[in-house]
Amino acid sequence: MVQYTGQELAVDVKRLGIKKAGVDMYDLLKRKMTGVESELVDFASELIRMPSPSLEEQAVARRVAERMTELGFDRVETDAIGNVVGILLGRSSESTVMVNAHMDTAAVEAESAWTRQPLSGVVENGTLHGVGASDCKGGLAAAIYAGALLKRSLLPLRGNVVVAATVAEEKGGSAGIRYLMEHTLPSLELKPTHAILAEPTGLDLFRGHTGWAQFDVVVQGISPFEVDDAVQAISRDLELDPEATPGIEESRIDRPRFDNVGGYRRGVIGVSRRLAVMDAGAMCGRIERTATRAAHGAGNVNVAVQIPKTEQRFYTRQTRMTETRVEAWEVDAYHPAIERARQVLAAAGREPRVGKWTLPRLGMATAGGVLVRDFNIPALGYGPGIEALCHAADESVPVQNLLDAAYGLAALCHGYVGIPVCGWTSDEI
Amino acid sequence: MKVLVVMARHQTIDVSWFDGMKVRLDGQSLPYDGDPESVGRVVHERVSSDESRAVDAIVTRARYGGIRFRDLAVWNEATDRALEQIAPEAPLPVGITRAQAASLQAAFPDLPVWLAFETSFFADLPEREALYGLDPVFMTEHRIRRTGFHGWYHRAAVHAARSTARRERSRTWSRILSICLEPRPELAAIRDGRPVMVTGGMTPFEGLPGESSCGDLDPSILLKVVDSGRLGPEQLNQVAGEEGGLQALAGGPVTLEAVIRCDHAGLELAHTVWMERLIRAVGAGIAALGGLDGVVFSGRYAGAGRWLEIGLRERLGQALEPSVMWGVSYFSERLDAVLAEPAILKLMACGPVPERT
Amino acid sequence: MRVLVFNCGSSSLKFRLLDMPAERELAGGEAQRIGPPTALPSQIVYRVGDQPATRIEPMANHADALSAVMRLLGETPGMVPEAVAHRLVHGGSRLDTDRQVDEAVMRDLEAVRDLAPIHNPPAIDTLQACRSAFPDLPQVVVSDTAYHRTIPVSAATYALPRFMREDLGFRKYGFHGISHQYVVTQAAAMMGIPLERFHAVSCHLGSGGASLCAVQGGRSVDNTMGYSPLQGLVMSTRSGDLDPGLTLRLLAHHGGDADRVESYLNRKAGVLGLSGRSADIRDSLNPSGSIPVQERAQTTSQVYLWRLRKYLGAYLTVVGRADAIIFTDTIGECVPDVREAVCADMECFGVRMDARLNRTVHPPCDVAAVDSRVRIWVILTNEELSIARSAFRVLAPSCAA
């Protein structure tokens, strides 16, 4: 008689290549992926080839809506400012998970630095290249196909899944997501209970980032010399400000702009600041105090600080006034939404780390600030690509990352609003 | 009357033709990628158009139909809607059934596709057996009910018991224990052809431990693990369903047959635990029946019943009165013939092509 | 030897003083409403000899209650205890035998404190207080799980991965051991069968918890309760057995809140959940009210009795040639309908009840028909006496020395 220990038996069987008896829910999702891998990559490539700078997302929006319809989303809507929403309806509206990705891309500033055309959308060596590959067209394509995976799996949903492709993220102070939350989703009787941002996280779970805001320090007086002196003094002190002020992670002072208004000399200093904790309103007051103190000895000048408002004209010709600011946000590391996400991804065979975006360049942001701070919705990031490649030459995303993201996003959505597959791990009984 | 029986497993599709009662014309195991949406295409590629024209209906096995489906059901929009309605009861198998049926219908648009539900055998399980110790309003609302999962094997066991009783010219076996020896084994107590007790529960996790499923557990165990934060419900579902059972006790994947035979020391723990659980299930079944006329072994490991019979005779010889005489029967055939029979009977009763809308 | 037995509840402390080995009860009672003040005062209801009495005593915790009981006993000559025995509901694998308390036992008690979060902490606190106040008084800890230490691995093992069995310690412990041990010993004695050759199924059917115990050679070989008292029979407010998939589904339904599900399954399920009105099975066996209420009561009693019957069949098969079925505790002793329903139509196991005897029973009493191979006993349980016996067994050798 052959004597086996448990350990030896396990090894022996593994060598024989015996697999588990059936499919579980996650195997089913993976198998659904098998049929659509190339379709997903082609779609992401197609999106990259369509230029979509902020406020000019129309072509991408049209294509996204078409593809959502083709893939069987229960409802597909385009709102007044051009956001596209694809919905999988659950059995009740008590819970809704929203997967958000923006359709616009950062402006290509130095095309010469790119080794491939920014709009090439080519796949080479398993990597998809082009502007928006990581930020955020790869994530957008993955989110749409995550919805398709859930739809095709026929796994019943307790709540709704909303895939929201938004406009004006890169240059609109999150105007697209704000309009979506204030107008579009309420009109569709949808209230997200969880949000997932399909922004680049390298398939880790991100739970927040610092904020940033742009401020204009306006110095006005009769004497041009006094105004110039004041601007110089203010600029100097503001340069030193971050060292003395906790919470300022990064600061940039633009070269001042001068003009004459109604017989007055006016100098404007552009200040951009990344904020760890303090919100933009509080920072505005802080800059005003520093500027006023600095200008005190420079003569008779008025100093005011404001967050400039600009009018955004969306591709749908709607207009809205927006501020160039993004609030810092974070979801607690032990928040149940994070815990659920970790559990679900672990069950799906993934082991994400929990972290935060570092936002390597000023001006980068996500919709999380709006969702978490203004609408009190727990949000987390989970998407393909890495943020270091965003807003930079040779932006790219590994194809495998795209595919994994679609699978992971489908699993996450099911974890939040799916009817749990309890007691069944296999179709073999 | 000819029917094509399709039984999709996770890596192969078993396809058989039946002409009249239980006459198998052909039987093939077709490899496929496991995607339920591929079933129709794969079967169609194999079945030539001439063969499909010669068939009157397709019958495919469905895992779960709850108490909604008590009989074979022809696939159509109404059936799909009804399945969608009961999907929360068993999300995974119902979704797979819907996808398989739709793909078969798409591949064979002119043939009726019939669904043969494993659970229909248990649709009339008495409430005392079907209910758990919970609020019945809550159970109705959330469709919580014991259903059992190897209905076709148990149905076949009833026929096998009748045949054996006839052959041996013994009295009718009205009280039988049907022991289905599949990777997720199940024991049913059947009185006059109707189940009165079954070890399978609302899901296949309950009852006897399977090759990878845990079987009966103290509910506190799962709650304690989740509460400790070590594992989430989805992970625990996988542990209980894919990493538990006999493989957990044997230290690696193992078949039920090997555990029953237990011809090496590494399987000792799995063997004794499983045998003790079986003994308890047998005792509970006899109490449910108020006696015992016969035991029928079925399933892919039905042959291993011969080892079990020895143990059962010894244990029951102690526990039961000497006057209790019980026989043993085996159903070792493939399940496709069991599925084909009611379909052919139905075809003979209803005419060749039933309504499809 | 005068052995004082303590049996702790969450807000009560039952005590009984027994003269051992004569097994003569000298005093007994219960300290009630221990804890923060309530509308009604905390009090000790007791009797010394034949005199019942009640004494109002402020008792903020179990230590206060213990002091009050000791004071009370000290007031009567010949009532001062010579040893104390404490009941522990869950001894885990560390306290799987009855032991005299010493430093090692105290460490083991701390290790098992959380295994039964409602029952163990007050018992351990009482024991600690007793040890501090009366350091020279020998003390013994007797656990409900100790009797089930003989359950073989084949019955105690859950089919779970090794890390759950070994690292997390999930195994069947079994409960109600003190009661099962008592009635089994009594039945064997009354039948004149040496305990080591006595096979039986003991049915402890309480108005709260309930369990069956399979007994071979006087030893427990299985118990319907498992890792916790939640598994097994349908009980007054506990669900008993549940599909593991259903437990997971309940967890999902309650947003992963395991405490809530545990509370629901322990306090709002079982007979109470099924009937929707009463946790007492007697109310469902004799229902009154509207037809829907009666129908629901009918379903409740059917589910309750059916589960009981299945387990009885299972354990009769496990035990082999059973000598007896034993019914005890409130439902087992006082509700003939339950005994009758579960023993009906069990002739195949050699079980036949005398219906008339069953209705007119005065325990201890054998209610089996004359021609029944398996005897059916109804025996009043006496957990305190069982504990005192255990304590005496532990202490007698050292006393003798």
mmCIF file of C-alpha atoms in Angstrom, chain A residues 1-7 9-11 13-14 18-26 28 31-32 34-35 91 152-156 339-340 342-344 346-349 414-415 419-429, chain B residues 9-11 33-37 63-64 84-85 87-93 95-96 98-99 118 149-150 182-184 202-205 229 231-235 237-238 241-242 250-254 263-267 300:
data_model
loop_
_atom_site.group_PDB
_atom_site.id
_atom_site.type_symbol
_atom_site.label_atom_id
_atom_site.label_comp_id
_atom_site.label_asym_id
_atom_site.label_seq_id
_atom_site.Cartn_x
_atom_site.Cartn_y
_atom_site.Cartn_z
ATOM 1 C CA MET A 1 0.000 0.000 0.000
ATOM 2 C CA VAL A 2 1.324 3.426 -0.911
ATOM 3 C CA GLN A 3 1.643 5.724 2.084
ATOM 4 C CA TYR A 4 0.921 9.372 1.482
ATOM 5 C CA THR A 5 1.007 12.275 3.842
ATOM 6 C CA GLY A 6 -1.481 15.057 3.188
ATOM 7 C CA GLN A 7 1.336 17.275 1.927
ATOM 8 C CA LEU A 9 -0.844 14.046 -1.791
ATOM 9 C CA ALA A 10 -1.374 17.722 -2.544
ATOM 10 C CA VAL A 11 1.857 17.950 -4.485
ATOM 11 C CA VAL A 13 -2.254 15.930 -7.472
ATOM 12 C CA LYS A 14 -0.927 19.317 -8.466
ATOM 13 C CA ILE A 18 -6.204 18.233 -11.737
ATOM 14 C CA LYS A 19 -8.234 21.384 -11.502
ATOM 15 C CA LYS A 20 -11.137 22.260 -9.312
ATOM 16 C CA ALA A 21 -14.422 20.703 -10.235
ATOM 17 C CA GLY A 22 -16.398 23.618 -11.596
ATOM 18 C CA VAL A 23 -16.602 27.307 -12.204
ATOM 19 C CA ASP A 24 -17.214 29.893 -9.547
ATOM 20 C CA MET A 25 -18.614 33.339 -10.104
ATOM 21 C CA TYR A 26 -15.183 34.785 -10.774
ATOM 22 C CA LEU A 28 -17.494 32.875 -15.032
ATOM 23 C CA ARG A 31 -14.580 33.323 -19.147
ATOM 24 C CA LYS A 32 -16.827 36.141 -20.296
ATOM 25 C CA THR A 34 -12.105 35.649 -22.994
ATOM 26 C CA GLY A 35 -14.481 36.554 -25.770
ATOM 27 C CA ARG A 91 -33.890 44.795 -8.651
ATOM 28 C CA ARG A 152 -23.450 38.844 -20.039
ATOM 29 C CA SER A 153 -22.815 36.806 -16.888
ATOM 30 C CA LEU A 154 -26.575 36.968 -16.126
ATOM 31 C CA LEU A 155 -25.685 37.322 -12.453
ATOM 32 C CA PRO A 156 -28.632 39.105 -10.855
ATOM 33 C CA GLU A 339 -12.843 46.674 3.326
ATOM 34 C CA ARG A 340 -15.497 45.275 0.988
ATOM 35 C CA ARG A 342 -10.353 44.354 -0.565
ATOM 36 C CA GLN A 343 -12.413 41.302 0.292
ATOM 37 C CA VAL A 344 -14.048 41.132 -3.104
ATOM 38 C CA ALA A 346 -9.143 38.941 -2.810
ATOM 39 C CA ALA A 347 -11.973 36.541 -3.639
ATOM 40 C CA ALA A 348 -11.487 37.433 -7.284
ATOM 41 C CA GLY A 349 -7.862 36.381 -6.982
ATOM 42 C CA HIS A 414 -20.900 42.856 -8.026
ATOM 43 C CA GLY A 415 -19.468 43.085 -4.521
ATOM 44 C CA ILE A 419 -26.873 39.427 -5.283
ATOM 45 C CA PRO A 420 -24.254 37.365 -3.465
ATOM 46 C CA VAL A 421 -23.505 33.940 -4.846
ATOM 47 C CA CYS A 422 -23.646 32.256 -1.443
ATOM 48 C CA GLY A 423 -23.503 28.497 -1.299
ATOM 49 C CA TRP A 424 -22.531 28.141 -4.929
ATOM 50 C CA THR A 425 -18.993 28.036 -6.123
ATOM 51 C CA SER A 426 -19.430 25.597 -8.913
ATOM 52 C CA ASP A 427 -21.853 24.581 -11.599
ATOM 53 C CA GLU A 428 -20.885 20.982 -10.926
ATOM 54 C CA ILE A 429 -22.904 19.513 -8.119
ATOM 55 C CA ARG B 9 -20.201 20.190 -17.613
ATOM 56 C CA HIS B 10 -17.451 22.671 -16.938
ATOM 57 C CA GLN B 11 -15.041 21.422 -19.592
ATOM 58 C CA ASP B 33 -14.265 26.472 -23.197
ATOM 59 C CA GLY B 34 -16.765 26.281 -20.347
ATOM 60 C CA ASP B 35 -18.613 29.424 -21.397
ATOM 61 C CA PRO B 36 -22.346 28.605 -21.213
ATOM 62 C CA GLU B 37 -22.910 30.842 -24.222
ATOM 63 C CA ARG B 63 -29.311 22.764 -11.958
ATOM 64 C CA TYR B 64 -31.850 24.896 -10.223
ATOM 65 C CA GLU B 84 -34.774 35.679 -14.146
ATOM 66 C CA GLN B 85 -37.280 36.046 -11.332
ATOM 67 C CA ALA B 87 -32.213 33.997 -10.129
ATOM 68 C CA PRO B 88 -31.568 35.504 -6.665
ATOM 69 C CA GLU B 89 -32.265 32.076 -5.138
ATOM 70 C CA ALA B 90 -29.292 30.567 -6.970
ATOM 71 C CA PRO B 91 -27.586 33.294 -9.025
ATOM 72 C CA LEU B 92 -24.808 31.215 -10.510
ATOM 73 C CA PRO B 93 -26.638 28.108 -11.788
ATOM 74 C CA GLY B 95 -27.539 32.406 -14.962
ATOM 75 C CA ILE B 96 -25.682 29.474 -16.487
ATOM 76 C CA ARG B 98 -30.329 30.822 -19.050
ATOM 77 C CA ALA B 99 -27.186 31.302 -21.096
ATOM 78 C CA GLU B 118 -32.579 18.773 -10.865
ATOM 79 C CA PHE B 149 -29.741 18.977 -5.889
ATOM 80 C CA HIS B 150 -29.511 15.528 -7.412
ATOM 81 C CA GLU B 182 -21.290 12.409 -6.928
ATOM 82 C CA PRO B 183 -18.539 14.932 -6.115
ATOM 83 C CA ARG B 184 -21.167 16.682 -4.001
ATOM 84 C CA MET B 202 -30.898 25.604 0.132
ATOM 85 C CA THR B 203 -27.514 25.323 -1.552
ATOM 86 C CA PRO B 204 -25.243 22.338 -2.220
ATOM 87 C CA PHE B 205 -23.019 23.382 0.706
ATOM 88 C CA GLY B 229 -11.988 40.313 9.471
ATOM 89 C CA LEU B 231 -12.005 36.680 5.273
ATOM 90 C CA GLY B 232 -14.913 38.393 3.566
ATOM 91 C CA PRO B 233 -18.139 36.588 2.669
ATOM 92 C CA GLU B 234 -16.992 35.961 -0.913
ATOM 93 C CA GLN B 235 -13.700 34.456 0.222
ATOM 94 C CA ASN B 237 -17.822 31.156 0.134
ATOM 95 C CA GLN B 238 -14.803 29.959 -1.819
ATOM 96 C CA GLY B 241 -17.137 25.522 -1.440
ATOM 97 C CA GLU B 242 -13.801 24.943 -3.112
ATOM 98 C CA ALA B 250 -7.052 14.716 2.852
ATOM 99 C CA GLY B 251 -4.615 17.574 2.297
ATOM 100 C CA GLY B 252 -5.228 17.783 -1.450
ATOM 101 C CA PRO B 253 -7.761 17.173 -4.210
ATOM 102 C CA VAL B 254 -9.209 13.725 -3.952
ATOM 103 C CA ASP B 263 -6.484 2.574 0.427
ATOM 104 C CA HIS B 264 -3.808 4.828 1.824
ATOM 105 C CA ALA B 265 -3.229 6.384 5.213
ATOM 106 C CA GLY B 266 -3.436 9.994 3.996
ATOM 107 C CA LEU B 267 -7.151 9.503 3.445
ATOM 108 C CA ARG B 300 -20.535 8.515 -11.034
#
